[in-house]
Coordinates of C-alpha atoms in Angstrom, one line a residue:
Chain A
X757 CA 72.3 20.5 304.9
X758 CA 70.7 19.6 308.2
X759 CA 67.5 21.1 307.1
X760 CA 67.5 19.0 304.0
X761 CA 68.1 15.9 306.0
X762 CA 65.3 16.8 308.4
X763 CA 63.0 17.0 305.4
X764 CA 64.2 13.6 304.2
X765 CA 63.6 12.1 307.6
X766 CA 60.0 13.4 307.6
X767 CA 59.4 12.2 304.1
X768 CA 60.7 8.8 304.9
X769 CA 58.3 8.4 307.7
X770 CA 55.8 8.0 305.0
X771 CA 55.1 4.3 304.6
X772 CA 54.6 2.6 301.4
X773 CA 53.0 -0.7 301.0
X774 CA 55.3 -3.6 300.4
X775 CA 54.1 -3.9 296.8
X776 CA 55.0 -0.4 296.0
X777 CA 58.6 -1.1 295.4
X778 CA 59.8 -4.0 297.4
X779 CA 59.5 -6.5 294.8
X780 CA 60.7 -9.9 293.9
X781 CA 61.9 -10.9 290.4
X782 CA 59.1 -13.1 289.8
X783 CA 59.4 -13.4 286.1
X784 CA 62.9 -14.8 285.9
X785 CA 63.3 -13.4 282.5
X786 CA 65.2 -10.5 283.8
X787 CA 67.9 -12.9 285.0
X788 CA 67.5 -15.3 282.1
X789 CA 68.3 -12.5 279.7
X790 CA 71.8 -12.8 281.0
X791 CA 73.5 -16.1 280.3
X792 CA 75.4 -16.3 283.5
X793 CA 75.0 -14.7 286.8
X794 CA 77.9 -13.9 289.1
X795 CA 77.2 -13.8 292.8
X796 CA 80.1 -12.9 295.1
X797 CA 82.6 -14.8 293.0
X798 CA 80.4 -17.8 292.2
X799 CA 79.0 -18.4 288.8
X800 CA 75.5 -19.6 288.1
X801 CA 73.7 -20.3 284.9
X802 CA 70.7 -18.0 284.6
X803 CA 68.5 -21.0 284.3
X804 CA 69.3 -22.1 287.9
X805 CA 66.9 -19.6 289.4
X806 CA 66.3 -21.7 292.5
X807 CA 70.0 -21.9 293.3
X808 CA 70.3 -18.2 292.8
X809 CA 67.4 -17.7 295.2
X810 CA 68.9 -20.1 297.7
X811 CA 72.2 -18.2 297.5
X812 CA 70.5 -14.9 298.0
X813 CA 68.4 -16.1 300.9
X814 CA 71.5 -17.6 302.6
X815 CA 73.0 -14.1 302.9
X816 CA 72.5 -12.3 306.1
X817 CA 70.1 -9.4 305.6
X818 CA 69.9 -6.4 307.8
X819 CA 67.1 -3.9 307.7
X820 CA 65.8 -0.9 309.5
X821 CA 64.4 -2.0 312.9
X822 CA 62.2 -0.4 315.4
X823 CA 61.7 -0.7 319.2
X824 CA 65.3 -1.5 320.0
X825 CA 67.0 -0.3 323.2
X826 CA 67.6 3.4 322.8
X827 CA 71.0 4.3 321.4
X828 CA 73.1 5.8 324.1
X829 CA 70.3 5.2 326.6
X830 CA 68.2 8.1 325.5
X831 CA 68.7 8.2 321.7
X832 CA 66.7 6.8 318.9
X833 CA 64.9 3.5 319.2
X834 CA 64.7 3.0 315.5
X835 CA 67.0 3.6 312.6
X836 CA 64.2 4.0 310.1
X837 CA 65.0 6.8 307.7
X838 CA 68.6 7.1 308.5
X839 CA 70.3 3.8 309.1
X840 CA 70.4 2.3 305.6
X841 CA 74.1 2.8 304.9
X842 CA 74.9 1.5 308.4
X843 CA 72.8 -1.6 307.7
X844 CA 74.6 -2.1 304.4
X845 CA 77.9 -1.9 306.2
X846 CA 76.6 -4.6 308.6
X847 CA 75.6 -6.8 305.6
X848 CA 79.0 -6.5 304.1
X849 CA 80.8 -7.2 307.3
X850 CA 78.5 -10.2 308.0
X851 CA 79.3 -11.6 304.6
X852 CA 83.0 -11.2 305.2
X853 CA 82.7 -12.9 308.6
X854 CA 80.5 -15.7 307.1
X855 CA 83.3 -16.4 304.6
X856 CA 85.8 -16.3 307.4
X857 CA 84.1 -18.5 310.0
X858 CA 81.8 -20.8 308.0
X859 CA 82.6 -23.4 305.3
X860 CA 82.2 -22.2 301.7
X861 CA 79.6 -25.0 301.4
X862 CA 77.6 -23.7 304.3
X863 CA 73.9 -23.0 303.5
X864 CA 71.4 -21.3 305.7
X865 CA 68.3 -23.1 306.8
X866 CA 65.7 -21.4 308.9
X867 CA 66.6 -21.2 312.6
X868 CA 69.9 -22.8 311.9
X869 CA 71.4 -24.7 314.8
X870 CA 74.9 -23.9 313.8
X871 CA 76.5 -22.3 316.8
X872 CA 79.1 -20.4 314.8
X873 CA 76.5 -18.9 312.6
X874 CA 74.4 -18.0 315.7
X875 CA 77.4 -16.4 317.4
X876 CA 78.1 -14.4 314.2
X877 CA 74.5 -13.2 314.0
X878 CA 74.5 -12.2 317.7
X879 CA 77.3 -9.8 317.0
X880 CA 74.9 -7.7 315.0
X881 CA 72.0 -7.5 317.4
X882 CA 70.5 -4.1 318.0
X883 CA 71.9 -3.5 321.4
X884 CA 75.0 -1.8 322.8
X885 CA 76.7 -5.0 324.0
X886 CA 76.8 -6.5 320.4
X887 CA 80.1 -5.3 318.8
X888 CA 78.7 -4.7 315.4
X889 CA 75.3 -3.4 316.5
X890 CA 73.7 -0.4 315.0
X891 CA 74.3 1.2 318.4
X892 CA 78.1 0.7 318.2
X893 CA 78.3 1.8 314.5
X894 CA 76.2 4.9 315.1
X895 CA 78.2 5.9 318.1
X896 CA 81.5 5.2 316.4
X897 CA 80.2 7.4 313.6
X898 CA 80.5 10.3 316.0
X899 CA 84.3 10.0 315.7
X900 CA 83.8 10.5 312.0
X901 CA 82.0 13.7 312.7
X902 CA 78.6 12.1 312.1
X903 CA 75.9 13.0 314.6
X904 CA 73.6 10.2 315.9
X905 CA 71.0 9.7 313.2
X906 CA 72.9 11.4 310.5
X907 CA 73.3 9.7 307.1
X908 CA 76.5 8.0 306.2
X909 CA 78.4 7.7 302.9
X910 CA 80.2 4.5 301.7
X911 CA 83.6 5.7 302.9
X912 CA 82.2 6.8 306.3
X913 CA 80.8 3.3 307.1
X914 CA 84.0 1.7 305.9
X915 CA 86.0 3.9 308.3
X916 CA 83.7 3.1 311.2
X917 CA 83.9 -0.6 310.5
X918 CA 87.7 -0.4 310.3
X919 CA 87.7 1.0 313.9
X920 CA 85.2 -1.6 315.2
X921 CA 86.8 -4.8 313.9
X922 CA 89.8 -4.0 316.1
X923 CA 87.7 -5.2 319.1
X924 CA 86.6 -8.5 317.5
X925 CA 88.9 -11.0 319.2
X926 CA 87.1 -13.9 317.6
X927 CA 87.7 -13.0 314.0
X928 CA 91.0 -11.0 314.4
X929 CA 90.2 -9.4 311.1
X930 CA 91.5 -6.1 310.0
X931 CA 89.9 -3.7 307.5
X932 CA 92.0 -1.7 305.1
X933 CA 90.3 1.2 303.4
X934 CA 92.1 2.1 300.1
X935 CA 91.7 5.8 299.6
X936 CA 92.3 8.0 296.5
X937 CA 91.4 5.3 294.0
X938 CA 94.6 3.4 294.7
X939 CA 95.1 0.0 296.3
X940 CA 98.7 0.1 297.6
X941 CA 100.2 -3.3 298.4
X942 CA 102.7 -2.0 300.9
X943 CA 99.8 -0.5 302.9
X944 CA 97.9 -3.7 302.7
X945 CA 100.8 -5.7 304.0
X946 CA 101.4 -3.3 306.8
X947 CA 97.8 -3.3 307.8
X948 CA 97.5 -7.1 307.7
X949 CA 100.5 -7.4 310.0
X950 CA 99.9 -4.4 312.2
X951 CA 100.1 -5.3 315.9
X952 CA 96.7 -5.6 317.4
X953 CA 95.8 -3.1 320.2
X954 CA 96.1 -3.9 323.9
X955 CA 93.9 -6.7 325.1
X956 CA 91.8 -4.9 327.7
X957 CA 90.1 -2.8 325.0
X958 CA 88.8 -5.8 323.2
X959 CA 86.6 -7.9 325.3
X960 CA 83.1 -7.4 323.9
X961 CA 83.0 -10.3 321.5
X962 CA 84.8 -12.7 323.8
X963 CA 82.0 -12.5 326.3
X964 CA 79.9 -14.4 323.9
X965 CA 80.0 -18.2 323.8
X966 CA 82.8 -19.4 321.6
X967 CA 83.0 -23.1 321.0
X968 CA 86.3 -22.9 319.1
X969 CA 88.2 -20.1 320.8
X970 CA 89.9 -22.1 323.6
X971 CA 93.4 -23.0 322.7
X972 CA 93.4 -21.1 319.5
X973 CA 93.7 -17.9 321.5
X974 CA 97.0 -19.0 323.1
X975 CA 98.3 -20.5 319.9
X976 CA 98.0 -17.3 317.9
X977 CA 98.6 -15.0 320.8
X978 CA 98.6 -11.3 320.5
X979 CA 102.3 -10.6 320.4
X980 CA 103.2 -12.0 317.0
X981 CA 103.6 -9.2 314.6
X982 CA 104.4 -11.3 311.6
X983 CA 100.9 -12.9 311.5
X984 CA 98.9 -12.0 308.5
X985 CA 95.4 -11.2 309.8
X986 CA 92.4 -11.9 307.7
X987 CA 91.9 -8.7 305.8
X988 CA 88.8 -7.0 304.4
X989 CA 89.8 -4.5 301.8
X990 CA 87.3 -1.7 301.1
X991 CA 87.8 0.6 298.1
X992 CA 85.5 3.6 298.1
X993 CA 85.1 5.0 294.5
X994 CA 83.2 7.7 292.7
X995 CA 82.4 6.4 289.2
X996 CA 80.8 9.5 287.8
X997 CA 79.5 12.9 289.1
X998 CA 75.7 12.7 288.9
X999 CA 75.2 9.4 287.3
X1000 CA 77.0 6.2 287.0
X1001 CA 79.4 6.3 284.1
X1002 CA 78.5 3.3 281.9
X1003 CA 82.2 2.9 280.9
X1004 CA 82.7 1.0 284.2
X1005 CA 80.1 -1.7 283.7
X1006 CA 82.6 -4.3 282.3
X1007 CA 84.9 -3.9 285.2
X1008 CA 82.1 -4.3 287.7
X1009 CA 81.0 -7.5 285.9
X1010 CA 84.6 -8.8 286.2
X1011 CA 84.6 -7.8 289.9
X1012 CA 81.8 -10.2 290.7
X1013 CA 83.8 -13.1 289.2
X1014 CA 86.7 -12.7 291.7
X1015 CA 86.8 -15.3 294.5
X1016 CA 87.8 -12.5 296.9
X1017 CA 84.7 -10.5 296.1
X1018 CA 82.5 -9.8 299.1
X1019 CA 80.2 -7.3 297.5
X1020 CA 79.6 -3.6 297.0
X1021 CA 77.9 -1.0 299.3
X1022 CA 76.3 1.7 297.3
X1023 CA 72.8 2.2 296.0
X1024 CA 70.8 4.6 294.0
X1025 CA 70.7 8.3 295.1
X1026 CA 69.8 8.5 298.8
X1027 CA 69.0 4.9 299.0
X1028 CA 71.8 2.5 300.1
X1029 CA 71.7 -1.2 299.3
X1030 CA 74.2 -4.1 299.4
X1031 CA 75.0 -5.4 295.9
X1032 CA 76.0 -9.1 295.9
X1033 CA 75.9 -10.0 292.3
X1034 CA 75.4 -9.1 288.7
X1035 CA 73.4 -10.5 285.8
X1036 CA 74.5 -8.7 282.6
X1037 CA 73.8 -5.1 283.6
X1038 CA 71.4 -5.8 286.5
X1039 CA 72.9 -5.8 289.9
X1040 CA 71.3 -8.0 292.5
X1041 CA 71.0 -6.6 296.0
X1042 CA 69.7 -6.8 299.5
X1043 CA 67.7 -3.7 300.5
X1044 CA 67.6 -2.5 304.1
X1045 CA 64.6 -0.2 303.5
X1046 CA 62.1 -2.4 305.3
X1047 CA 61.3 -1.5 308.9
X1048 CA 61.0 -4.7 311.0
X1049 CA 60.4 -5.1 314.6
X1050 CA 63.7 -5.5 316.6
X1051 CA 64.2 -9.1 317.6
X1052 CA 66.7 -10.8 319.8
X1053 CA 68.7 -13.9 318.9
X1054 CA 70.3 -14.3 322.3
X1055 CA 71.1 -17.7 323.8
X1056 CA 69.1 -17.0 326.9
X1057 CA 65.4 -17.2 325.9
X1058 CA 64.5 -15.1 329.0
X1059 CA 66.2 -12.2 327.2
X1060 CA 64.1 -12.6 324.2
X1061 CA 61.4 -10.2 323.1
X1062 CA 58.0 -11.8 323.6
X1063 CA 57.6 -14.1 320.7
X1064 CA 54.3 -12.6 319.4
X1065 CA 56.3 -9.5 318.6
X1066 CA 59.4 -11.2 317.5
X1067 CA 57.8 -13.6 315.1
X1068 CA 55.4 -11.3 313.3
X1069 CA 57.5 -11.3 310.1
X1070 CA 57.8 -15.0 310.2
X1071 CA 54.2 -15.7 310.8
X1072 CA 53.1 -13.4 308.0
X1073 CA 55.5 -15.2 305.8
X1074 CA 54.0 -18.5 306.8
X1075 CA 50.4 -17.6 306.7
X1076 CA 48.7 -17.3 303.4
X1077 CA 47.2 -13.9 304.0
X1078 CA 48.4 -10.9 302.1
X1079 CA 48.9 -9.0 305.3
X1080 CA 52.6 -8.4 305.6
X1081 CA 54.1 -6.9 308.7
X1082 CA 57.1 -5.5 306.9
X1083 CA 56.8 -1.9 305.9
X1084 CA 58.5 -0.7 302.8
X1085 CA 60.0 2.6 303.4
X1086 CA 61.3 4.9 300.7
X1087 CA 61.1 8.5 299.9
X1088 CA 58.9 9.7 297.1
X1089 CA 61.8 11.4 295.5
X1090 CA 63.1 8.0 294.7
X1091 CA 59.9 6.4 293.7
X1092 CA 60.5 7.0 290.0
X1093 CA 63.9 5.3 290.1
X1094 CA 62.5 2.6 292.2
X1095 CA 59.9 1.8 289.7
X1096 CA 62.2 1.8 286.8
X1097 CA 64.8 -0.2 288.5
X1098 CA 62.6 -3.0 289.7
X1099 CA 59.4 -2.7 287.7
X1100 CA 58.2 -6.3 288.3
X1101 CA 55.6 -6.7 290.9
X1102 CA 56.4 -9.7 292.9
X1103 CA 54.4 -12.0 294.9
X1104 CA 53.9 -10.9 298.5
X1105 CA 56.1 -12.2 301.2
X1106 CA 53.3 -14.4 302.2
X1107 CA 53.7 -16.8 299.4
X1108 CA 57.4 -17.3 299.7
X1109 CA 58.6 -20.5 301.2
X1110 CA 61.7 -20.3 303.3
X1111 CA 64.0 -23.3 303.2
X1112 CA 62.9 -25.3 306.2
X1113 CA 64.9 -27.6 308.4
X1114 CA 63.5 -31.2 308.7
X1115 CA 61.8 -30.5 312.0
X1116 CA 60.0 -27.2 312.4
X1117 CA 61.8 -25.5 315.3
X1118 CA 59.2 -22.8 315.6
X1119 CA 57.1 -25.1 317.7
X1120 CA 59.0 -25.6 321.0
X1121 CA 59.5 -29.2 321.9
X1122 CA 57.7 -29.7 325.2
X1123 CA 60.2 -32.4 326.3
X1124 CA 63.3 -30.2 326.0
X1125 CA 64.1 -28.2 329.2
X1126 CA 64.8 -24.9 327.4
X1127 CA 62.8 -24.3 324.3
X1128 CA 64.9 -23.0 321.4
X1129 CA 63.3 -19.6 320.6
X1130 CA 66.0 -18.6 318.2
X1131 CA 64.2 -17.1 315.2
X1132 CA 66.4 -15.7 312.4
X1133 CA 63.8 -15.6 309.6
X1134 CA 63.8 -11.8 309.6
X1135 CA 67.6 -11.8 308.9
X1136 CA 67.2 -13.5 305.5
X1137 CA 65.5 -11.8 302.6
X1138 CA 63.0 -13.9 300.7
X1139 CA 63.2 -11.6 297.6
X1140 CA 65.5 -11.4 294.7
X1141 CA 65.9 -7.7 293.8
X1142 CA 67.7 -6.1 291.0
X1143 CA 68.8 -2.6 289.9
X1144 CA 69.8 -1.3 286.5
X1145 CA 73.5 -0.4 286.4
X1146 CA 72.6 3.0 285.0
X1147 CA 70.4 3.9 287.9
X1148 CA 73.2 3.4 290.5
X1149 CA 74.6 6.3 292.4
X1150 CA 78.2 6.7 291.2
X1151 CA 79.5 6.7 294.8
X1152 CA 80.1 3.2 296.2
X1153 CA 82.7 1.0 297.8
X1154 CA 84.0 -2.4 296.5
X1155 CA 85.2 -4.9 299.0
X1156 CA 87.5 -7.9 298.9
X1157 CA 88.2 -10.5 301.6
X1158 CA 91.7 -12.0 301.8
X1159 CA 91.9 -14.6 304.5
X1160 CA 95.6 -15.1 304.0
X1161 CA 98.6 -13.6 302.4
X1162 CA 98.2 -16.2 299.6
X1163 CA 94.7 -15.0 298.9
X1164 CA 96.0 -11.4 298.7
X1165 CA 98.8 -12.4 296.3
X1166 CA 96.2 -14.2 294.2
X1167 CA 94.0 -11.1 294.3
X1168 CA 96.8 -8.8 292.9
X1169 CA 97.4 -11.3 290.2
X1170 CA 93.7 -11.1 289.2
X1171 CA 93.1 -7.4 289.7
X1172 CA 95.0 -5.9 286.8
X1173 CA 92.7 -7.6 284.2
X1174 CA 89.6 -6.7 286.3
X1175 CA 90.3 -3.0 286.8
X1176 CA 91.4 -2.5 283.2
X1177 CA 88.3 -4.2 281.8
X1178 CA 87.0 -0.7 281.7
X1179 CA 88.6 2.4 280.3
X1180 CA 89.7 4.3 282.3
X1181 CA 90.5 1.6 284.9
X1182 CA 88.2 1.2 287.9
X1183 CA 91.1 2.1 290.3
X1184 CA 94.8 1.7 290.4
X1185 CA 97.0 -1.0 291.9
X1186 CA 100.4 0.0 293.1
X1187 CA 103.2 -1.8 295.0
X1188 CA 104.3 1.3 296.9
X1189 CA 102.9 4.7 297.9
X1190 CA 103.4 7.2 295.1
X1191 CA 105.8 10.1 295.5
X1192 CA 104.3 12.9 297.5
X1193 CA 101.9 10.8 299.5
X1194 CA 101.9 11.0 303.3
X1195 CA 103.2 8.0 305.2
X1196 CA 100.7 5.2 305.7
X1197 CA 99.6 4.9 309.3
X1198 CA 97.8 1.6 309.9
X1199 CA 94.8 1.9 312.2
X1200 CA 95.3 -0.3 315.3
X1201 CA 93.1 1.3 317.9
X1202 CA 92.1 4.5 319.6
X1203 CA 95.4 5.0 321.4
X1204 CA 97.3 5.4 318.2
X1205 CA 94.4 7.1 316.5
X1206 CA 94.7 10.0 319.0
X1207 CA 98.3 10.4 318.0
X1208 CA 97.5 10.8 314.3
X1209 CA 94.2 12.7 314.7
X1210 CA 95.6 15.7 316.4
X1211 CA 93.8 18.8 315.3
X1212 CA 91.6 18.1 312.4
X1213 CA 93.3 18.8 309.1
X1214 CA 96.7 19.7 310.6
X1215 CA 97.8 16.1 310.0
X1216 CA 100.7 17.2 307.8
X1217 CA 102.1 15.9 304.7
X1218 CA 105.6 17.3 305.3
X1219 CA 106.8 16.5 301.8
X1220 CA 104.6 19.2 300.6
X1221 CA 105.7 21.9 302.9
X1222 CA 107.9 22.9 300.0
X1223 CA 105.1 23.0 297.6
X1224 CA 102.6 25.0 299.5
X1225 CA 102.0 27.5 302.2
X1226 CA 98.7 27.4 304.1
X1227 CA 96.1 29.7 302.8
X1228 CA 93.2 31.1 304.7
X1229 CA 89.9 29.7 303.4
X1230 CA 87.7 32.8 303.3
X1231 CA 84.7 33.1 301.1
X1232 CA 85.8 32.8 297.5
X1233 CA 86.2 36.0 295.6
X1234 CA 86.5 35.6 291.9
X1235 CA 88.6 38.7 291.3
X1236 CA 91.4 36.2 291.1
X1237 CA 90.2 34.9 287.8
X1238 CA 92.8 37.0 286.0
X1239 CA 95.7 35.5 287.9
X1240 CA 97.0 32.0 288.0
X1241 CA 97.9 30.4 291.3
X1242 CA 101.2 28.6 290.8
X1243 CA 101.2 25.2 292.5
X1244 CA 104.9 25.0 293.3
Chain B
X53 CA 78.2 28.4 301.3
X54 CA 76.4 27.4 298.1
X55 CA 73.1 26.9 299.9
X56 CA 72.5 30.6 299.8
X57 CA 73.6 31.2 296.3
X58 CA 74.5 29.6 293.1
X59 CA 78.2 30.0 292.2
X60 CA 78.8 30.4 288.5
X61 CA 81.5 28.1 287.1
X62 CA 84.6 29.5 285.6
X63 CA 83.3 28.8 282.1
X64 CA 80.2 30.8 282.9
X65 CA 82.2 33.7 284.3
X66 CA 84.6 33.9 281.3
X67 CA 83.7 33.5 277.7
X68 CA 85.6 31.3 275.3
X69 CA 87.6 34.2 273.8
X70 CA 88.7 35.4 277.2
X71 CA 89.7 31.9 278.2
X72 CA 91.7 31.3 275.1
X73 CA 93.5 34.6 275.6
X74 CA 94.4 33.6 279.2
X75 CA 95.9 30.4 278.1
X76 CA 97.9 32.0 275.3
X77 CA 99.2 34.7 277.6
X78 CA 100.3 32.3 280.4
X79 CA 101.9 29.8 278.0
X80 CA 104.0 32.6 276.6
X81 CA 105.2 33.5 280.1
X82 CA 105.4 30.0 281.6
X83 CA 105.8 27.5 278.8
X84 CA 106.5 24.5 281.1
X85 CA 103.5 24.8 283.2
X86 CA 100.0 23.5 282.6
X87 CA 96.9 25.7 283.1
X88 CA 94.3 23.8 285.1
X89 CA 90.8 24.7 286.3
X90 CA 89.9 22.9 289.5
X91 CA 86.4 23.5 290.8
X92 CA 84.1 21.9 293.4
X93 CA 81.3 19.7 292.1
X94 CA 78.1 21.8 292.3
X95 CA 76.3 19.1 294.2
X96 CA 79.1 18.7 296.8
X97 CA 77.9 19.2 300.3
X98 CA 80.9 18.2 302.5
X99 CA 84.1 19.5 301.0
X100 CA 85.1 23.1 301.4
X101 CA 85.5 25.4 298.4
X102 CA 88.9 26.3 297.1
X103 CA 89.5 30.0 297.2
X104 CA 90.8 30.0 293.6
X105 CA 90.1 27.8 290.6
X106 CA 92.8 28.6 288.2
X107 CA 96.1 26.9 288.7
X108 CA 99.5 26.5 287.0
X109 CA 101.0 23.2 287.6
X110 CA 104.6 22.1 286.7
X111 CA 104.2 19.7 283.8
X112 CA 106.3 16.9 285.5
X113 CA 103.9 16.6 288.6
X114 CA 102.0 13.4 288.7
X115 CA 98.2 13.1 289.2
X116 CA 98.9 11.5 292.6
X117 CA 100.9 14.5 293.6
X118 CA 98.3 17.0 292.4
X119 CA 95.7 15.1 294.3
X120 CA 97.7 15.4 297.5
X121 CA 98.2 19.1 296.8
X122 CA 94.5 19.7 296.6
X123 CA 93.8 17.5 299.6
X124 CA 96.1 19.6 301.6
X125 CA 94.7 22.9 300.4
X126 CA 91.3 21.7 301.5
X127 CA 92.8 20.5 304.8
X128 CA 91.4 17.0 304.5
X129 CA 92.2 14.1 306.8
X130 CA 93.7 11.2 304.8
X131 CA 90.6 9.1 305.7
X132 CA 88.2 11.6 304.2
X133 CA 86.8 10.7 300.8
X134 CA 88.1 12.9 298.0
X135 CA 87.9 12.3 294.3
X136 CA 89.2 14.3 291.4
X137 CA 87.1 13.8 288.3
X138 CA 87.8 14.8 284.7
X139 CA 85.1 14.5 282.1
X140 CA 82.7 12.6 284.5
X141 CA 85.3 10.0 285.3
X142 CA 87.6 9.6 288.3
X143 CA 91.2 10.2 287.4
X144 CA 92.9 7.0 288.2
X145 CA 96.2 6.9 286.3
X146 CA 98.0 8.4 289.3
X147 CA 101.5 7.9 288.0
X148 CA 100.7 9.8 284.8
X149 CA 102.2 13.3 284.7
X150 CA 100.0 16.3 284.3
X151 CA 101.5 17.0 281.0
X152 CA 100.5 13.6 279.7
X153 CA 97.0 14.0 281.0
X154 CA 96.9 17.5 279.4
X155 CA 97.8 16.1 276.0
X156 CA 94.9 13.7 276.2
X157 CA 92.2 15.8 277.9
X158 CA 92.7 19.5 277.4
X159 CA 89.7 21.4 276.2
X160 CA 89.2 23.7 273.3
X161 CA 90.2 26.7 275.2
X162 CA 93.5 25.2 276.3
X163 CA 92.6 24.5 279.9
X164 CA 92.4 21.2 281.7
X165 CA 89.2 21.0 283.7
X166 CA 88.9 19.0 286.9
X167 CA 86.1 18.7 289.4
X168 CA 86.5 17.5 293.0
X169 CA 83.9 15.8 295.1
X170 CA 83.5 13.4 298.1
X171 CA 80.7 10.9 298.4
X172 CA 77.1 11.7 299.1
X173 CA 75.3 10.1 302.0
X174 CA 72.4 7.6 301.9
X175 CA 69.6 7.2 304.3

């Protein structure tokens, strides 16, 4: 397994030109073939291609980065070739936080001055002190038995994010990961009301500037247990063995109509992306497989990386040369799928116009004492990209954001028709844990986690002591083919 | 594990006539139990192998209960991804009993075939 990954890593060092696969839907016909397009719960007519592009560009985009501070002080300084699922997790989380903290009408414009948006973006910077940095995610992955630099699956990133959001005092959001294809309402309610962990653990995010936090902190306090925290629900699924089973298409289309929809992390085999919408049977996505230079969006300009480095992407986007500093990275094993799934060669990044604020902030105003060097252009993707439903890897995770109990109640009213839009249903919705399931233990921080972790695998489901005795797991011998094992 | 050698599936190890005979024999002895084959997906890289693949399950057990039985056999943490698939689809009707599932999905030889898998990783 490790050998295989090592090979992958080497292969992925190979660079492909941007045009090879990182393409824009230039001929809007792909989208226009669908009548309507659904993006994270919003409906667009397929004719409104500009609105669709604006929507897509507004989303926060995370990609591979290079030359960031070494993870753990001596570890990797780039996540190229291994970080794509981690980046997709960041995109999902950033979308959930955007919905939580910014108005629904909020639209990104380049180098936005919105302090809440800036604070949010800073939480994802590539450095240890940012709570949702690649650094924090990769290191939290170690608790999920993932070595630094090892690839993640959709469930792994969901589990890691679940542990990290505990420390976000600003958002006070919880993540519930629904396992075994079942969303259980009693678990959700328990998770949403679970008592937050002790205060001293969670100070990373509060170090950042927070224009709204004062007062609010005291009001809500940390002691109330009956508060319904904003809840991000992640449902890892496997919708086929080797390929995506087409029977699920209808349900996925319905999923993107839900107001609580915050997107899917998945991809095609070996290649994770963040799916934010669907047009008929084409999923629209943001792709992390571009290696950009690490940039800083800190408040203090003295901390910033020299602007000639930081703005390479921007400048190449602005200039009219075809020289593009982004490098598209993929492994050749995927190139066939990559071509079939997005065959249209787009225009290069150079010709794309980002939405611009009225005054160009890229030029520092000489009269202002501290020039605003904030440059977020590399966090917004200028491309619309799509993938055929059939080329998806069947392993993915759906996510829903419920800011309040009312929103959750609304979700469970809408869910039955969504999940049964396909046969068999996408997953199951239950009020209580089924018979035989172990008790639900809401994750509220490491202290408690230690209690439940114990020795790996010995976390017991006592109800089943009667069913089973433990067996040794030796190498399988198939002389037992003649005898049945009685499960009772 | 499977990296060193290919493990033939139950169907490859036993021909149809043998499998039919097995089901007939066991149904005569244990008429209220369902014969199920549970195998690891051949592309699975993270979950351990079960030491056996042929199971007799009481017909009143639900899919959810069976899922927990297998999870426990594999000694999985509740947060580890685990999916039971049948005919390339995840089994999601968890409150359905095995006997109901068997009526719908049994194969020609009289067995119910299930495959278990986690999720692959992405780079």
